Coordinates of C-alpha atoms in Angstrom, one line a residue:
Chain A
M64 CA 61.4 77.3 72.4
H65 CA 65.0 77.6 72.3
I66 CA 67.2 80.9 71.6
H67 CA 70.5 80.5 70.2
T68 CA 72.7 83.6 70.0
E69 CA 76.0 84.4 68.4
K70 CA 78.0 87.5 67.7
I71 CA 80.1 87.0 64.6
K72 CA 83.3 89.5 64.0
V73 CA 83.1 91.1 60.1
L74 CA 86.5 92.4 59.3
T75 CA 86.0 95.3 56.8
T76 CA 88.8 96.0 54.8
A77 CA 87.9 99.6 53.6
D78 CA 86.5 103.1 54.4
E79 CA 83.2 102.0 52.7
I80 CA 82.3 98.5 51.9
A81 CA 79.6 96.1 51.3
I82 CA 80.3 92.5 52.5
D83 CA 78.2 89.4 51.9
I84 CA 77.7 87.8 55.4
T85 CA 75.1 85.3 54.3
P86 CA 77.6 82.4 54.6
Q87 CA 78.3 83.2 58.1
V88 CA 74.4 83.5 58.8
V89 CA 73.8 80.5 57.6
E90 CA 76.6 78.9 59.7
V91 CA 75.1 80.0 63.0
I92 CA 71.5 78.8 61.7
E93 CA 73.0 75.2 61.5
R94 CA 75.3 75.7 64.8
S95 CA 71.8 76.7 66.5
K96 CA 70.1 73.1 65.5
I97 CA 67.1 75.1 65.3
K98 CA 64.7 73.6 62.7
H99 CA 61.8 75.9 62.6
G100 CA 61.8 79.6 63.7
H101 CA 62.9 83.3 63.4
L102 CA 66.0 85.0 62.4
L103 CA 67.4 88.3 63.8
V104 CA 70.7 89.7 62.3
Y105 CA 71.6 93.4 63.6
T106 CA 74.8 95.2 63.6
T107 CA 76.0 96.5 67.2
H108 CA 77.4 99.7 65.6
T109 CA 75.9 103.2 64.8
S110 CA 78.0 104.0 61.6
S111 CA 77.3 100.7 59.7
G112 CA 74.3 99.1 58.5
L113 CA 72.8 95.6 57.4
T114 CA 70.5 95.2 54.4
V115 CA 69.2 92.6 51.7
T116 CA 69.4 93.0 47.8
E117 CA 70.9 90.8 45.1
G118 CA 74.4 89.8 45.6
I119 CA 76.7 91.2 42.7
P120 CA 79.3 93.8 42.7
C121 CA 77.7 96.2 40.6
L122 CA 74.8 96.5 43.1
E123 CA 77.3 96.7 45.8
A124 CA 78.7 99.9 44.2
D125 CA 75.4 101.2 43.6
M126 CA 74.6 100.8 47.1
I127 CA 77.8 102.7 48.6
A128 CA 77.3 105.3 45.7
F129 CA 73.5 105.9 46.7
F130 CA 74.3 106.4 50.6
K131 CA 77.0 108.7 49.5
K132 CA 74.6 110.9 48.0
L133 CA 71.9 110.8 50.5
A134 CA 74.7 111.9 53.3
P135 CA 77.3 113.8 51.5
V136 CA 80.5 114.5 53.0
E137 CA 80.1 118.4 52.4
A138 CA 77.6 119.6 54.6
D139 CA 77.3 121.5 57.7
Y140 CA 77.0 118.5 60.3
R141 CA 76.7 119.3 64.0
H142 CA 78.4 116.1 64.8
R143 CA 81.6 117.6 63.8
R144 CA 83.2 118.3 67.2
Y145 CA 85.4 116.9 69.4
L146 CA 83.9 113.9 71.7
D147 CA 85.4 114.2 74.9
F148 CA 83.7 111.1 76.4
D149 CA 85.3 109.1 73.4
G150 CA 88.7 111.1 73.4
R151 CA 88.1 111.4 69.4
V152 CA 86.6 113.8 67.0
G153 CA 83.5 112.7 65.6
F154 CA 83.7 113.9 61.6
N155 CA 81.5 111.1 60.6
A156 CA 78.0 112.4 61.1
E157 CA 77.5 111.4 57.4
D158 CA 78.1 107.7 58.3
H159 CA 75.9 107.8 61.0
L160 CA 73.2 109.2 58.9
K161 CA 73.8 106.3 56.4
S162 CA 73.7 103.8 59.0
I163 CA 70.2 105.1 59.7
L164 CA 69.3 104.9 56.0
A165 CA 70.3 101.5 55.7
N166 CA 69.0 100.3 58.8
Y167 CA 70.8 98.2 61.5
Q168 CA 68.7 94.8 61.3
V169 CA 67.6 92.1 58.9
S170 CA 64.9 89.1 59.9
F171 CA 63.9 86.0 58.0
A172 CA 62.3 82.8 58.8
V173 CA 64.1 79.5 59.2
E174 CA 62.2 76.2 58.1
E175 CA 63.8 72.6 58.3
G176 CA 67.0 74.4 59.6
K177 CA 67.3 76.5 56.5
L178 CA 67.4 80.2 56.0
V179 CA 64.3 80.9 54.0
K180 CA 65.1 83.4 51.6
G181 CA 64.8 84.4 47.8
S182 CA 67.1 82.8 45.4
R183 CA 68.9 86.4 44.8
Q184 CA 68.4 87.8 48.2
T185 CA 71.7 88.4 50.1
I186 CA 72.8 89.6 53.7
Y187 CA 75.1 92.5 53.4
F188 CA 77.0 94.3 56.1
L189 CA 77.6 97.9 55.1
E190 CA 80.7 99.7 56.6
F191 CA 80.5 103.3 56.6
D192 CA 83.6 104.4 58.5
G193 CA 86.0 101.5 58.2
P194 CA 88.4 99.6 58.2
L195 CA 87.4 98.2 61.4
E196 CA 86.6 95.1 63.1
R197 CA 83.0 94.7 63.5
T198 CA 80.3 92.8 65.6
V199 CA 76.9 91.2 64.3
V200 CA 74.7 89.5 66.4
V201 CA 72.9 86.8 64.9
Q202 CA 69.9 85.2 67.2
I203 CA 67.4 82.4 66.2
M204 CA 64.6 81.8 68.1
G205 CA 62.5 78.3 67.6
D206 CA 61.9 74.6 68.0
R207 CA 64.7 71.9 67.5
Chain B
M273 CA 103.3 108.0 52.8
V274 CA 104.6 108.1 56.1
D275 CA 102.0 108.8 59.3
F276 CA 104.6 110.6 61.7
H277 CA 102.2 110.4 65.0
T278 CA 100.3 107.6 65.8
Y279 CA 99.5 105.8 69.1
P280 CA 99.0 102.0 69.4
V281 CA 96.3 102.1 72.3
L282 CA 93.5 100.2 70.5
V283 CA 95.6 97.3 69.3
R284 CA 94.1 94.3 71.0
E285 CA 97.0 92.0 70.8
M286 CA 98.9 94.5 73.3
V287 CA 96.1 95.8 75.5
E288 CA 93.3 93.3 76.3
G289 CA 94.0 91.0 79.5
S290 CA 96.1 93.8 81.0
E291 CA 94.4 96.0 83.4
E292 CA 97.6 98.6 83.4
M293 CA 97.3 98.6 79.5
L294 CA 93.2 99.0 79.7
R295 CA 94.0 101.9 82.2
A296 CA 96.4 103.5 79.9
T297 CA 94.0 103.5 77.2
R298 CA 91.0 104.2 78.5
D299 CA 91.9 106.8 81.6
V300 CA 95.1 108.2 81.0
F301 CA 95.3 108.3 77.0
Q302 CA 91.6 108.4 77.2
C303 CA 90.1 106.7 74.2
G304 CA 86.9 104.5 74.5
N305 CA 86.7 102.9 71.0
N306 CA 86.5 99.4 70.7
L307 CA 90.0 97.4 70.9
Q308 CA 90.8 96.2 67.1
P309 CA 93.3 93.7 65.9
L310 CA 96.7 94.6 65.0
E311 CA 95.5 94.0 61.3
V312 CA 93.0 97.1 61.7
F313 CA 95.7 99.5 62.3
H314 CA 97.3 98.0 59.2
L315 CA 94.0 98.5 57.1
Q316 CA 93.8 101.8 58.4
M317 CA 96.9 102.5 57.1
D318 CA 96.1 101.1 53.6
A319 CA 92.8 103.4 53.5
G320 CA 94.7 106.4 54.3
G321 CA 97.6 105.2 51.4
V322 CA 100.2 105.0 54.3
D323 CA 103.0 102.5 54.1
T324 CA 104.8 103.3 57.4
A325 CA 103.4 104.8 60.6
V326 CA 105.5 106.0 63.7
I327 CA 104.1 104.5 66.8
L328 CA 104.6 106.4 70.2
P329 CA 105.0 105.6 73.8
I330 CA 104.5 108.1 76.5
A331 CA 106.6 107.6 79.8
C332 CA 103.9 108.9 82.3
K333 CA 104.2 106.4 85.1
R334 CA 105.5 108.8 87.6
A335 CA 103.0 111.7 86.3
R336 CA 100.2 109.5 85.5
G337 CA 100.5 106.4 87.2
V338 CA 100.9 104.1 84.3
D339 CA 103.0 104.3 81.2
V340 CA 101.1 104.6 77.7
F341 CA 103.3 101.5 76.4
T342 CA 107.0 101.4 77.3
N343 CA 109.7 101.2 75.1
A344 CA 109.9 97.6 75.3
Q345 CA 106.4 97.3 74.0
I346 CA 106.9 99.4 71.2
A347 CA 109.8 97.4 69.9
D348 CA 107.8 94.4 70.3
L349 CA 104.9 95.8 68.2
V350 CA 107.4 97.0 65.5
R351 CA 108.7 93.6 65.3
R352 CA 105.1 92.0 64.9
S353 CA 104.2 94.4 62.6
G354 CA 106.8 95.1 60.0
R355 CA 105.2 98.4 58.9
F356 CA 105.9 100.4 62.0
V357 CA 109.0 103.0 63.0
G358 CA 109.1 102.9 67.0
F359 CA 109.9 105.8 68.9
A360 CA 111.2 105.8 72.6
S361 CA 110.0 108.0 75.7
V362 CA 111.6 108.4 79.0
D363 CA 110.6 110.7 82.0
P364 CA 113.3 113.0 82.7
A365 CA 112.6 113.4 86.3
V366 CA 113.4 110.0 86.9
K367 CA 116.7 109.1 87.8
G368 CA 119.1 107.7 84.9
A369 CA 116.2 108.8 82.4
A370 CA 119.1 109.9 79.9
Q371 CA 121.0 106.4 80.2
Q372 CA 118.0 104.4 79.8
L373 CA 117.0 106.3 76.3
E374 CA 120.5 105.7 75.0
K375 CA 120.2 101.8 76.0
D376 CA 116.7 101.6 74.6
V377 CA 117.3 103.4 71.5
K378 CA 120.5 101.1 70.8
Q379 CA 118.8 97.7 71.9
H380 CA 115.6 98.4 70.2
G381 CA 116.5 100.3 67.2
L382 CA 113.8 103.2 67.9
K383 CA 114.0 105.9 65.7
G384 CA 113.0 109.3 68.1
V385 CA 112.0 110.4 71.6
H386 CA 108.8 111.3 72.2
L387 CA 108.2 113.9 75.1
L388 CA 105.4 115.5 76.6
P389 CA 106.2 117.9 79.5
A390 CA 102.7 118.7 80.0
M391 CA 101.6 115.3 80.2
Q392 CA 104.6 113.8 81.9
D393 CA 104.7 116.8 84.2
F394 CA 108.5 117.6 83.8
D395 CA 110.3 121.2 83.3
P396 CA 112.1 121.1 79.7
H397 CA 114.5 123.5 81.0
S398 CA 115.6 121.5 83.6
K399 CA 119.3 119.8 84.2
E400 CA 117.8 116.2 84.0
A401 CA 115.7 117.1 80.7
Y402 CA 118.8 118.6 79.1
E403 CA 120.5 115.6 80.0
V404 CA 117.8 113.7 78.0
Y405 CA 118.6 115.8 74.8
E406 CA 122.1 115.1 75.0
A407 CA 121.3 111.6 75.0
A408 CA 119.1 112.1 72.0
R409 CA 122.0 113.7 70.2
A410 CA 124.3 111.2 70.8
V411 CA 122.3 108.3 69.6
N412 CA 121.3 110.7 66.8
T413 CA 117.3 110.6 67.1
P414 CA 115.1 113.5 66.9
I415 CA 113.0 114.6 69.4
L416 CA 109.2 115.0 68.9
F417 CA 107.7 117.3 71.4
E418 CA 103.8 117.5 72.3
T419 CA 102.9 121.1 71.6
G420 CA 99.8 122.6 71.2
M421 CA 96.5 120.8 72.1
S422 CA 96.7 118.1 74.3
W423 CA 93.4 116.0 74.4
A424 CA 94.4 113.8 77.6
P425 CA 92.3 114.4 80.7
D426 CA 93.7 116.7 83.4
V427 CA 96.9 118.0 81.2
P428 CA 97.4 121.6 80.9
L429 CA 97.5 123.3 77.9
E430 CA 99.9 126.4 78.6
P431 CA 103.4 124.0 79.2
G432 CA 102.6 123.1 75.5
R433 CA 102.7 126.6 73.7
P434 CA 105.7 126.4 71.2
I435 CA 107.7 129.5 72.1
H436 CA 108.5 127.6 75.5
F437 CA 110.8 125.0 73.5
E438 CA 112.7 128.0 71.8
R439 CA 115.6 127.6 74.3
V440 CA 116.1 124.3 73.7
I441 CA 115.8 124.7 70.3
R442 CA 118.4 127.2 70.5
D443 CA 120.8 125.2 72.7
F444 CA 120.5 122.4 70.2
R445 CA 120.8 123.6 66.8
D446 CA 122.4 120.4 65.6
L447 CA 119.3 118.3 67.0
P448 CA 116.0 117.9 65.1
I449 CA 113.2 118.9 66.9
V450 CA 109.4 118.3 66.1
L451 CA 106.7 120.2 67.2
A452 CA 103.3 118.4 67.4
H453 CA 100.0 119.3 66.1
L454 CA 101.7 122.4 64.2
G455 CA 101.2 124.0 67.9
W456 CA 97.6 124.4 67.5
P457 CA 95.9 126.6 68.6
W458 CA 99.3 128.8 68.4
V459 CA 100.2 128.0 64.9
A460 CA 101.7 130.9 64.3
E461 CA 104.5 130.2 66.9
A462 CA 105.2 127.2 65.6
V463 CA 105.6 128.4 62.1
A464 CA 107.8 131.3 63.3
L465 CA 110.1 128.8 65.2
G466 CA 110.1 126.9 61.9
L467 CA 110.9 129.8 59.9
K468 CA 113.8 131.1 62.3
Y469 CA 115.5 127.8 63.3
D470 CA 116.3 125.3 60.6
N471 CA 116.2 122.3 63.1
V472 CA 112.5 122.7 63.7
Y473 CA 110.1 120.4 62.2
L474 CA 106.2 120.6 62.5
D475 CA 103.8 117.5 62.4
T476 CA 100.0 117.7 61.1
S477 CA 98.7 115.6 63.4
A478 CA 95.5 115.9 65.6
L479 CA 95.3 119.3 63.9
Y480 CA 91.6 119.1 63.0
H481 CA 89.0 119.5 65.3
D482 CA 85.8 119.5 63.4
H483 CA 86.3 117.8 59.9
P484 CA 89.7 117.4 58.5
I485 CA 89.0 119.3 55.0
E486 CA 87.2 122.2 56.5
F487 CA 90.0 122.9 59.3
G488 CA 92.6 122.4 57.1
R489 CA 91.6 125.1 54.7
F490 CA 91.2 127.3 57.8
V491 CA 94.6 126.5 59.4
F492 CA 96.4 126.8 55.8
N493 CA 94.7 129.8 54.5
H494 CA 93.5 131.7 57.5
L495 CA 95.8 131.2 60.3
I496 CA 98.9 131.2 57.8
P497 CA 99.4 131.3 54.5
K498 CA 99.6 128.4 52.6
T499 CA 102.4 129.7 50.6
V500 CA 104.5 129.7 53.7
I501 CA 104.5 126.1 53.9
E502 CA 104.8 125.5 50.0
R503 CA 107.7 128.2 50.1
S504 CA 109.7 128.0 53.2
L505 CA 108.4 124.9 55.3
R506 CA 107.6 122.1 52.7
D507 CA 111.0 120.2 53.7
R508 CA 110.2 120.3 57.4
V509 CA 106.6 119.6 57.8
L510 CA 105.4 115.8 58.7
M511 CA 102.4 114.4 57.8
G512 CA 100.6 112.9 61.0
S513 CA 97.4 111.7 61.9
G514 CA 97.4 111.4 66.0
Y515 CA 95.3 108.1 65.3
P516 CA 93.3 106.9 66.8
R517 CA 92.3 110.3 68.1
M518 CA 91.9 111.1 64.4
E519 CA 91.7 108.1 61.7
I520 CA 94.8 107.8 59.4
K521 CA 92.6 108.2 56.3
H522 CA 92.0 111.8 57.0
A523 CA 95.4 113.0 57.4
I524 CA 96.1 113.1 53.6
E525 CA 92.7 114.7 53.1
M526 CA 93.6 117.4 55.1
L527 CA 96.5 118.2 53.5
E528 CA 95.1 117.9 50.0
G529 CA 91.7 119.3 50.9
A530 CA 93.6 122.5 52.0
G531 CA 94.8 123.3 48.5
L532 CA 98.5 122.8 49.5
N533 CA 100.2 122.1 46.1
P534 CA 101.2 118.5 45.2
D535 CA 105.0 118.8 45.2
A536 CA 104.3 120.1 48.9
V537 CA 102.0 117.2 49.7
D538 CA 104.3 114.9 48.4
A539 CA 107.3 116.1 50.6
I540 CA 105.0 116.5 53.7
S541 CA 103.4 112.9 53.4
G542 CA 106.5 111.1 53.1
E543 CA 110.0 112.3 51.7
N544 CA 110.3 114.7 54.6
A545 CA 109.7 111.6 57.2
R546 CA 111.6 109.3 55.2
R547 CA 114.9 111.9 54.9
L548 CA 114.4 112.7 59.1
L549 CA 114.1 109.1 60.0
D550 CA 116.7 107.4 57.5
L551 CA 114.0 105.3 56.4

């Protein structure tokens, strides 16, 4: 069994945005040369998420709006305080909570060197506290 | 809009690969977040509706072992970005500081002077400090004094009391002097200085310590009435974020969330800085 791991950079261009990272993930699978195995993709951040849904702009907007409703700005969050270990104020409690709700990872099967997914399925990186350069880990485990 | 108070301490192109710069960011300025490409600084500005940002160095090598950016590095970043206005910083306790300031401002086109008596560990009333103020006047650049709360570790609070700067303000009535952070927690002192002396400006950077909107409401409705800003100081308050301590996108949220009237917000978020810095 081979294990191929890469870190890909995602430049998020807005405070909150859903970005289709399926093409980058497919490229990593191709580079891995692994024919049959398992794909794991996860974000290394705690104010972003990874999810899968149909890849159309209206749903991207709905996802962002949905998470905003679940974790509203106007609430009494304890995380709104100065974080001495970071040298910054943490007033992004709602963004961390959105990250929890969205989950941080997705997984798929790989067969014949291809990502096995439904035709409508799109892997989205969800930015909740951008814009930032983010890191996503893509790992494929399997046989070449 | 103009963000009057930012630090490029997370800009990867400037920090990565340099132990000295990493120490400046991590230990002296103390910011633990991931380094980011310069492009992200621009995107952060876009997210906050800011087109121009003032970037600040801190000449604290004598006091803290390393500068948090030199004037030459700031000038380099201004050239690379195209969206920054650079300030200079010198250490008045270092011989030749006044001459250095004049030289750097002229050579690099820097538009202001950033001084932090508490962090730089100098007496703002010393002969050497006064020579620096004279130099600032000679090259026609405002002075931005760090007042109020400093988040940098091991930096005392007491020297940041706005009232400590009254003598300088009085001795240099033709020199614009900006008091950072609205002097928080001594907001009333800073505002009183602004009301009394027309060469005093106040910036709103790093003014919020839990949430920008909640804290803005508190400052501008409880610590001072917002009408004091709207009626008397609207032309001398400058929007700042303190990025990366606080994100740029929250600077305007705080002003708007505080309920300041739109005309005052327009002045504070851009017009005043453009006039002061001749942008």
